[in-house]
Amino acid sequence: MLNVTIWNEFIHEKEHKDIAEIYPDGIHGELARFLGTDEKLSITTATLDMEEHGLPKEVIDNTDVLIWWGHSAHDKVSDEVAQRVQEAVLKGMGLIVLHSGHLAKPFKLLLGTSCTLLWRDNDRERIWCCNPSHPIAKGIPAHFELEREEMYGEFFDIPKPDDIIFLGWFKGGEVFRSGVTFTRNRGKIFYFQPGHESFPTYHNEFIRKIIHNAVHFVSPTEKIEKLDCPNPQPLEQ
Ligand code: ZN
């Protein structure tokens, strides 16, 4: 059984009626609903307004994969919780960062770059799979379209990814590395661009499948207790 924790700042859904209509239980609730159909996953959700943002040490220690959606309140996430997430990833916890989470504190701590990009509201996106043999691309066609999605464009200031799995092309002509993976110590990270709150992106069957595949891909191979390496015994002469 994999323990998956879905974190959402959960602000837009409470403040905008049109967004609440798309995600009546919040974006975290929608993600939990479709991932919950996998009997191998045990799902928990957490939101910004909870004590320690719903991510106290016990929850993080018990999480195999953390999914993160944030946008308007990155600065409201405490440094302590952000560092707790960073350290857990280094020790083996998987992390999936969605859409505007590119500026989330834990993501920036782990990547070490500004993670800035170009953006424009409301465009049409075609997502191309450029790595069809990757486990995250399993069951995904060569390309599919989102009728409405926020444009995210290059230059996306991230370190060179382990793999680029999806490329986004927008009607306005921009392109974007939409699905990328990183490794940080024992932890695997997947960043996935689609998911603007005012469009029904997480209702799309391919988007759901990609996130589902990613949960299994970033799940821990090995979790370690400490980050410091023991001194090796010298080889016998
Ligand atoms: Zn957005």
PDB file of C-alpha atoms and ligand atoms in Angstrom:
ATOM      1  CA  MET A   1       0.000   0.000   0.000  1.00  0.00           C
ATOM      2  CA  LEU A   2       1.322   3.439  -0.957  1.00  0.00           C
ATOM      3  CA  ASN A   3       0.463   6.363   1.300  1.00  0.00           C
ATOM      4  CA  VAL A   4      -0.355   9.385  -0.843  1.00  0.00           C
ATOM      5  CA  THR A   5      -0.896  12.831   0.687  1.00  0.00           C
ATOM      6  CA  ILE A   6      -2.539  15.452  -1.519  1.00  0.00           C
ATOM      7  CA  TRP A   7      -1.832  19.034  -0.446  1.00  0.00           C
ATOM      8  CA  ASN A   8      -3.851  21.974  -1.750  1.00  0.00           C
ATOM      9  CA  GLU A   9      -3.794  25.572  -0.572  1.00  0.00           C
ATOM     10  CA  PHE A  10      -7.629  25.451  -1.085  1.00  0.00           C
ATOM     11  CA  ILE A  11      -8.304  29.148  -1.499  1.00  0.00           C
ATOM     12  CA  HIS A  12      -9.675  29.741  -5.026  1.00  0.00           C
ATOM     13  CA  GLU A  13     -12.390  27.093  -4.631  1.00  0.00           C
ATOM     14  CA  LYS A  14     -13.697  28.867  -1.523  1.00  0.00           C
ATOM     15  CA  GLU A  15     -13.517  32.371  -3.000  1.00  0.00           C
ATOM     16  CA  HIS A  16     -14.904  31.866  -6.526  1.00  0.00           C
ATOM     17  CA  LYS A  17     -18.259  30.247  -7.261  1.00  0.00           C
ATOM     18  CA  ASP A  18     -17.285  29.280 -10.834  1.00  0.00           C
ATOM     19  CA  ILE A  19     -14.195  27.430  -9.553  1.00  0.00           C
ATOM     20  CA  ALA A  20     -16.228  25.729  -6.799  1.00  0.00           C
ATOM     21  CA  GLU A  21     -18.577  24.445  -9.509  1.00  0.00           C
ATOM     22  CA  ILE A  22     -15.662  22.721 -11.272  1.00  0.00           C
ATOM     23  CA  TYR A  23     -14.148  21.436  -8.016  1.00  0.00           C
ATOM     24  CA  PRO A  24     -16.928  21.280  -5.390  1.00  0.00           C
ATOM     25  CA  ASP A  25     -14.683  19.322  -3.010  1.00  0.00           C
ATOM     26  CA  GLY A  26     -11.575  21.341  -3.879  1.00  0.00           C
ATOM     27  CA  ILE A  27      -8.817  20.373  -6.303  1.00  0.00           C
ATOM     28  CA  HIS A  28      -7.465  18.036  -3.590  1.00  0.00           C
ATOM     29  CA  GLY A  29     -10.887  16.389  -3.348  1.00  0.00           C
ATOM     30  CA  GLU A  30     -11.008  15.769  -7.102  1.00  0.00           C
ATOM     31  CA  LEU A  31      -7.471  14.359  -7.171  1.00  0.00           C
ATOM     32  CA  ALA A  32      -8.311  12.145  -4.167  1.00  0.00           C
ATOM     33  CA  ARG A  33     -11.483  10.907  -5.858  1.00  0.00           C
ATOM     34  CA  PHE A  34      -9.882   9.654  -9.060  1.00  0.00           C
ATOM     35  CA  LEU A  35      -6.695   8.357  -7.415  1.00  0.00           C
ATOM     36  CA  GLY A  36      -8.866   6.630  -4.820  1.00  0.00           C
ATOM     37  CA  THR A  37     -10.046   4.176  -7.475  1.00  0.00           C
ATOM     38  CA  ASP A  38      -6.589   2.545  -7.215  1.00  0.00           C
ATOM     39  CA  GLU A  39      -6.819   0.061  -4.353  1.00  0.00           C
ATOM     40  CA  LYS A  40      -3.041   0.137  -3.934  1.00  0.00           C
ATOM     41  CA  LEU A  41      -3.198   3.764  -2.782  1.00  0.00           C
ATOM     42  CA  SER A  42      -4.169   5.057   0.640  1.00  0.00           C
ATOM     43  CA  ILE A  43      -5.084   8.731   0.194  1.00  0.00           C
ATOM     44  CA  THR A  44      -4.979  11.582   2.710  1.00  0.00           C
ATOM     45  CA  THR A  45      -5.601  15.256   1.965  1.00  0.00           C
ATOM     46  CA  ALA A  46      -4.145  18.331   3.667  1.00  0.00           C
ATOM     47  CA  THR A  47      -4.743  22.059   3.228  1.00  0.00           C
ATOM     48  CA  LEU A  48      -3.014  25.325   4.095  1.00  0.00           C
ATOM     49  CA  ASP A  49      -5.434  26.334   6.851  1.00  0.00           C
ATOM     50  CA  MET A  50      -4.861  23.156   8.899  1.00  0.00           C
ATOM     51  CA  GLU A  51      -2.446  23.010  11.830  1.00  0.00           C
ATOM     52  CA  GLU A  52       1.075  22.936  10.297  1.00  0.00           C
ATOM     53  CA  HIS A  53      -0.774  23.072   6.940  1.00  0.00           C
ATOM     54  CA  GLY A  54      -1.859  19.475   7.549  1.00  0.00           C
ATOM     55  CA  LEU A  55       1.763  18.348   7.157  1.00  0.00           C
ATOM     56  CA  PRO A  56       3.107  17.733  10.675  1.00  0.00           C
ATOM     57  CA  LYS A  57       6.100  15.423  11.048  1.00  0.00           C
ATOM     58  CA  GLU A  58       3.915  12.318  11.644  1.00  0.00           C
ATOM     59  CA  VAL A  59       2.063  12.881   8.363  1.00  0.00           C
ATOM     60  CA  ILE A  60       5.214  13.528   6.329  1.00  0.00           C
ATOM     61  CA  ASP A  61       6.993  10.541   7.922  1.00  0.00           C
ATOM     62  CA  ASN A  62       4.076   8.359   6.864  1.00  0.00           C
ATOM     63  CA  THR A  63       3.833   9.752   3.298  1.00  0.00           C
ATOM     64  CA  ASP A  64       5.293   7.876   0.336  1.00  0.00           C
ATOM     65  CA  VAL A  65       4.138  10.365  -2.302  1.00  0.00           C
ATOM     66  CA  LEU A  66       3.168  14.004  -1.762  1.00  0.00           C
ATOM     67  CA  ILE A  67       1.148  15.866  -4.413  1.00  0.00           C
ATOM     68  CA  TRP A  68       1.269  19.675  -4.217  1.00  0.00           C
ATOM     69  CA  TRP A  69      -1.106  22.296  -5.684  1.00  0.00           C
ATOM     70  CA  GLY A  70      -0.584  25.928  -4.650  1.00  0.00           C
ATOM     71  CA  HIS A  71      -0.876  29.328  -6.291  1.00  0.00           C
ATOM     72  CA  SER A  72      -1.838  32.435  -4.352  1.00  0.00           C
ATOM     73  CA  ALA A  73      -0.387  31.646  -0.927  1.00  0.00           C
ATOM     74  CA  HIS A  74       3.112  30.256  -1.475  1.00  0.00           C
ATOM     75  CA  ASP A  75       4.440  32.762   1.050  1.00  0.00           C
ATOM     76  CA  LYS A  76       1.929  31.600   3.675  1.00  0.00           C
ATOM     77  CA  VAL A  77       3.567  28.159   3.779  1.00  0.00           C
ATOM     78  CA  SER A  78       5.934  28.155   6.736  1.00  0.00           C
ATOM     79  CA  ASP A  79       9.644  27.693   6.118  1.00  0.00           C
ATOM     80  CA  GLU A  80       9.588  24.870   8.655  1.00  0.00           C
ATOM     81  CA  VAL A  81       7.028  22.853   6.685  1.00  0.00           C
ATOM     82  CA  ALA A  82       8.770  23.626   3.374  1.00  0.00           C
ATOM     83  CA  GLN A  83      12.084  22.368   4.793  1.00  0.00           C
ATOM     84  CA  ARG A  84      10.340  19.296   6.233  1.00  0.00           C
ATOM     85  CA  VAL A  85       9.070  18.443   2.740  1.00  0.00           C
ATOM     86  CA  GLN A  86      12.494  19.102   1.196  1.00  0.00           C
ATOM     87  CA  GLU A  87      14.226  16.815   3.688  1.00  0.00           C
ATOM     88  CA  ALA A  88      11.611  14.078   3.260  1.00  0.00           C
ATOM     89  CA  VAL A  89      12.175  14.118  -0.507  1.00  0.00           C
ATOM     90  CA  LEU A  90      15.946  13.859  -0.023  1.00  0.00           C
ATOM     91  CA  LYS A  91      15.272  10.812   2.175  1.00  0.00           C
ATOM     92  CA  GLY A  92      13.108   9.146  -0.482  1.00  0.00           C
ATOM     93  CA  MET A  93       9.560  10.551  -0.442  1.00  0.00           C
ATOM     94  CA  GLY A  94       8.161  11.097  -3.941  1.00  0.00           C
ATOM     95  CA  LEU A  95       6.895  14.577  -4.894  1.00  0.00           C
ATOM     96  CA  ILE A  96       4.483  15.605  -7.658  1.00  0.00           C
ATOM     97  CA  VAL A  97       4.186  19.357  -8.158  1.00  0.00           C
ATOM     98  CA  LEU A  98       1.240  20.532 -10.220  1.00  0.00           C
ATOM     99  CA  HIS A  99       0.775  23.670 -12.311  1.00  0.00           C
ATOM    100  CA  SER A 100       1.316  26.896 -10.295  1.00  0.00           C
ATOM    101  CA  GLY A 101       3.173  24.883  -7.665  1.00  0.00           C
ATOM    102  CA  HIS A 102       6.262  25.725  -9.754  1.00  0.00           C
ATOM    103  CA  LEU A 103       6.780  28.620  -7.324  1.00  0.00           C
ATOM    104  CA  ALA A 104       6.032  26.604  -4.173  1.00  0.00           C
ATOM    105  CA  LYS A 105       8.678  26.864  -1.457  1.00  0.00           C
ATOM    106  CA  PRO A 106       9.539  23.127  -1.268  1.00  0.00           C
ATOM    107  CA  PHE A 107       9.908  22.898  -5.068  1.00  0.00           C
ATOM    108  CA  LYS A 108      12.231  25.904  -5.227  1.00  0.00           C
ATOM    109  CA  LEU A 109      14.263  24.574  -2.288  1.00  0.00           C
ATOM    110  CA  LEU A 110      14.714  21.252  -4.045  1.00  0.00           C
ATOM    111  CA  LEU A 111      15.492  22.682  -7.486  1.00  0.00           C
ATOM    112  CA  GLY A 112      17.575  25.672  -6.407  1.00  0.00           C
ATOM    113  CA  THR A 113      16.525  27.918  -9.296  1.00  0.00           C
ATOM    114  CA  SER A 114      13.910  30.680  -9.627  1.00  0.00           C
ATOM    115  CA  CYS A 115      11.422  28.326 -11.399  1.00  0.00           C
ATOM    116  CA  THR A 116       9.955  31.354 -13.192  1.00  0.00           C
ATOM    117  CA  LEU A 117       8.224  31.099 -16.588  1.00  0.00           C
ATOM    118  CA  LEU A 118       6.064  33.036 -19.039  1.00  0.00           C
ATOM    119  CA  TRP A 119       2.290  32.872 -18.612  1.00  0.00           C
ATOM    120  CA  ARG A 120      -0.966  34.091 -20.136  1.00  0.00           C
ATOM    121  CA  ASP A 121      -4.471  33.180 -19.096  1.00  0.00           C
ATOM    122  CA  ASN A 122      -6.827  31.135 -21.252  1.00  0.00           C
ATOM    123  CA  ASP A 123      -5.287  29.494 -24.298  1.00  0.00           C
ATOM    124  CA  ARG A 124      -5.629  26.123 -26.023  1.00  0.00           C
ATOM    125  CA  GLU A 125      -2.883  23.598 -25.352  1.00  0.00           C
ATOM    126  CA  ARG A 126      -1.711  20.553 -27.267  1.00  0.00           C
ATOM    127  CA  ILE A 127       0.379  18.240 -25.123  1.00  0.00           C
ATOM    128  CA  TRP A 128       2.929  16.145 -26.987  1.00  0.00           C
ATOM    129  CA  CYS A 129       4.434  13.016 -25.505  1.00  0.00           C
ATOM    130  CA  CYS A 130       8.146  13.123 -26.324  1.00  0.00           C
ATOM    131  CA  ASN A 131       9.178  10.103 -24.237  1.00  0.00           C
ATOM    132  CA  PRO A 132       6.603   7.359 -24.952  1.00  0.00           C
ATOM    133  CA  SER A 133       8.530   4.553 -23.233  1.00  0.00           C
ATOM    134  CA  HIS A 134       8.653   6.401 -19.904  1.00  0.00           C
ATOM    135  CA  PRO A 135       6.411   4.831 -17.200  1.00  0.00           C
ATOM    136  CA  ILE A 136       4.609   8.165 -16.690  1.00  0.00           C
ATOM    137  CA  ALA A 137       3.568   8.132 -20.381  1.00  0.00           C
ATOM    138  CA  LYS A 138       2.024   4.652 -20.267  1.00  0.00           C
ATOM    139  CA  GLY A 139      -1.367   4.675 -22.001  1.00  0.00           C
ATOM    140  CA  ILE A 140      -1.000   8.281 -23.174  1.00  0.00           C
ATOM    141  CA  PRO A 141      -1.400   9.035 -26.916  1.00  0.00           C
ATOM    142  CA  ALA A 142       1.195  10.833 -29.034  1.00  0.00           C
ATOM    143  CA  HIS A 143      -0.692  14.066 -28.340  1.00  0.00           C
ATOM    144  CA  PHE A 144      -3.941  15.324 -26.833  1.00  0.00           C
ATOM    145  CA  GLU A 145      -5.549  18.722 -26.368  1.00  0.00           C
ATOM    146  CA  LEU A 146      -6.921  20.830 -23.570  1.00  0.00           C
ATOM    147  CA  GLU A 147      -9.452  23.269 -24.997  1.00  0.00           C
ATOM    148  CA  ARG A 148      -8.728  25.778 -22.237  1.00  0.00           C
ATOM    149  CA  GLU A 149      -5.586  25.975 -20.189  1.00  0.00           C
ATOM    150  CA  GLU A 150      -3.326  28.699 -18.905  1.00  0.00           C
ATOM    151  CA  MET A 151      -0.297  29.238 -21.154  1.00  0.00           C
ATOM    152  CA  TYR A 152       3.012  28.509 -19.483  1.00  0.00           C
ATOM    153  CA  GLY A 153       5.942  29.270 -21.772  1.00  0.00           C
ATOM    154  CA  GLU A 154       9.710  29.015 -21.968  1.00  0.00           C
ATOM    155  CA  PHE A 155      12.020  30.055 -20.610  1.00  0.00           C
ATOM    156  CA  PHE A 156      11.210  27.901 -17.566  1.00  0.00           C
ATOM    157  CA  ASP A 157      14.109  28.424 -15.153  1.00  0.00           C
ATOM    158  CA  ILE A 158      14.658  24.891 -13.887  1.00  0.00           C
ATOM    159  CA  PRO A 159      17.809  22.777 -13.710  1.00  0.00           C
ATOM    160  CA  LYS A 160      18.279  20.297 -16.540  1.00  0.00           C
ATOM    161  CA  PRO A 161      15.630  17.593 -15.871  1.00  0.00           C
ATOM    162  CA  ASP A 162      16.353  13.854 -15.716  1.00  0.00           C
ATOM    163  CA  ASP A 163      13.695  13.373 -18.398  1.00  0.00           C
ATOM    164  CA  ILE A 164      11.343  15.529 -20.405  1.00  0.00           C
ATOM    165  CA  ILE A 165       8.207  13.462 -20.943  1.00  0.00           C
ATOM    166  CA  PHE A 166       5.687  16.000 -22.239  1.00  0.00           C
ATOM    167  CA  LEU A 167       5.967  19.202 -24.245  1.00  0.00           C
ATOM    168  CA  GLY A 168       3.132  21.715 -24.303  1.00  0.00           C
ATOM    169  CA  TRP A 169       2.349  23.768 -27.414  1.00  0.00           C
ATOM    170  CA  PHE A 170      -0.043  26.689 -27.113  1.00  0.00           C
ATOM    171  CA  LYS A 171      -2.256  28.366 -29.675  1.00  0.00           C
ATOM    172  CA  GLY A 172      -0.335  31.581 -29.096  1.00  0.00           C
ATOM    173  CA  GLY A 173       2.798  29.850 -30.388  1.00  0.00           C
ATOM    174  CA  GLU A 174       4.619  29.275 -27.095  1.00  0.00           C
ATOM    175  CA  VAL A 175       6.129  25.948 -26.079  1.00  0.00           C
ATOM    176  CA  PHE A 176       6.852  24.557 -22.624  1.00  0.00           C
ATOM    177  CA  ARG A 177       8.515  21.576 -20.947  1.00  0.00           C
ATOM    178  CA  SER A 178       5.198  20.443 -19.444  1.00  0.00           C
ATOM    179  CA  GLY A 179       6.178  17.168 -17.787  1.00  0.00           C
ATOM    180  CA  VAL A 180       9.661  16.792 -16.323  1.00  0.00           C
ATOM    181  CA  THR A 181      11.345  14.581 -13.744  1.00  0.00           C
ATOM    182  CA  PHE A 182      14.182  15.203 -11.298  1.00  0.00           C
ATOM    183  CA  THR A 183      16.041  13.138  -8.728  1.00  0.00           C
ATOM    184  CA  ARG A 184      17.254  14.669  -5.480  1.00  0.00           C
ATOM    185  CA  ASN A 185      19.219  12.185  -3.349  1.00  0.00           C
ATOM    186  CA  ARG A 186      16.734   9.253  -2.874  1.00  0.00           C
ATOM    187  CA  GLY A 187      13.659  11.275  -3.892  1.00  0.00           C
ATOM    188  CA  LYS A 188      11.980  11.391  -7.286  1.00  0.00           C
ATOM    189  CA  ILE A 189      10.110  14.512  -8.406  1.00  0.00           C
ATOM    190  CA  PHE A 190       7.624  15.034 -11.244  1.00  0.00           C
ATOM    191  CA  TYR A 191       6.509  18.522 -12.282  1.00  0.00           C
ATOM    192  CA  PHE A 192       3.378  18.689 -14.463  1.00  0.00           C
ATOM    193  CA  GLN A 193       2.186  21.982 -15.936  1.00  0.00           C
ATOM    194  CA  PRO A 194      -1.579  21.622 -16.697  1.00  0.00           C
ATOM    195  CA  GLY A 195      -4.109  22.387 -13.968  1.00  0.00           C
ATOM    196  CA  HIS A 196      -5.237  26.022 -13.862  1.00  0.00           C
ATOM    197  CA  GLU A 197      -7.985  26.264 -11.240  1.00  0.00           C
ATOM    198  CA  SER A 198     -10.684  27.836 -13.419  1.00  0.00           C
ATOM    199  CA  PHE A 199     -10.586  25.119 -16.117  1.00  0.00           C
ATOM    200  CA  PRO A 200     -11.696  21.473 -15.695  1.00  0.00           C
ATOM    201  CA  THR A 201      -8.210  20.102 -16.411  1.00  0.00           C
ATOM    202  CA  TYR A 202      -8.299  17.450 -13.667  1.00  0.00           C
ATOM    203  CA  HIS A 203     -11.455  15.980 -15.207  1.00  0.00           C
ATOM    204  CA  ASN A 204      -9.487  15.069 -18.370  1.00  0.00           C
ATOM    205  CA  GLU A 205      -8.866  11.320 -18.599  1.00  0.00           C
ATOM    206  CA  PHE A 206      -5.281  11.657 -19.890  1.00  0.00           C
ATOM    207  CA  ILE A 207      -4.330  14.222 -17.252  1.00  0.00           C
ATOM    208  CA  ARG A 208      -5.666  11.850 -14.593  1.00  0.00           C
ATOM    209  CA  LYS A 209      -3.776   8.913 -16.064  1.00  0.00           C
ATOM    210  CA  ILE A 210      -0.512  10.872 -16.163  1.00  0.00           C
ATOM    211  CA  ILE A 211      -0.863  11.898 -12.505  1.00  0.00           C
ATOM    212  CA  HIS A 212      -1.785   8.332 -11.564  1.00  0.00           C
ATOM    213  CA  ASN A 213       1.216   6.925 -13.453  1.00  0.00           C
ATOM    214  CA  ALA A 214       3.422   9.538 -11.806  1.00  0.00           C
ATOM    215  CA  VAL A 215       2.324   8.513  -8.300  1.00  0.00           C
ATOM    216  CA  HIS A 216       3.695   5.034  -8.931  1.00  0.00           C
ATOM    217  CA  PHE A 217       6.809   6.342 -10.708  1.00  0.00           C
ATOM    218  CA  VAL A 218       7.920   8.683  -7.903  1.00  0.00           C
ATOM    219  CA  SER A 219       7.053   6.255  -5.116  1.00  0.00           C
ATOM    220  CA  PRO A 220      10.101   5.486  -2.947  1.00  0.00           C
ATOM    221  CA  THR A 221      12.597   2.879  -4.046  1.00  0.00           C
ATOM    222  CA  GLU A 222      14.226   3.265  -0.653  1.00  0.00           C
ATOM    223  CA  LYS A 223      13.646   5.638   2.255  1.00  0.00           C
ATOM    224  CA  ILE A 224      16.638   6.467   4.441  1.00  0.00           C
ATOM    225  CA  GLU A 225      16.627   7.634   8.071  1.00  0.00           C
ATOM    226  CA  LYS A 226      19.571  10.034   7.941  1.00  0.00           C
ATOM    227  CA  LEU A 227      21.095  12.191   5.230  1.00  0.00           C
ATOM    228  CA  ASP A 228      24.678  12.000   6.486  1.00  0.00           C
ATOM    229  CA  CYS A 229      26.766   9.197   5.019  1.00  0.00           C
ATOM    230  CA  PRO A 230      28.678   6.884   7.382  1.00  0.00           C
ATOM    231  CA  ASN A 231      32.441   6.899   6.937  1.00  0.00           C
ATOM    232  CA  PRO A 232      33.442   3.812   4.966  1.00  0.00           C
ATOM    233  CA  GLN A 233      35.833   1.278   6.409  1.00  0.00           C
ATOM    234  CA  PRO A 234      39.096   1.336   4.464  1.00  0.00           C
ATOM    235  CA  LEU A 235      39.580  -1.587   2.128  1.00  0.00           C
ATOM    236  CA  GLU A 236      41.883  -4.269   3.494  1.00  0.00           C
ATOM    237  CA  GLN A 237      45.320  -4.161   1.876  1.00  0.00           C
TER     238      GLN A 237
HETATM  239 ZN    ZN B   1      -2.934  28.904 -13.095  1.00  0.00          ZN
END
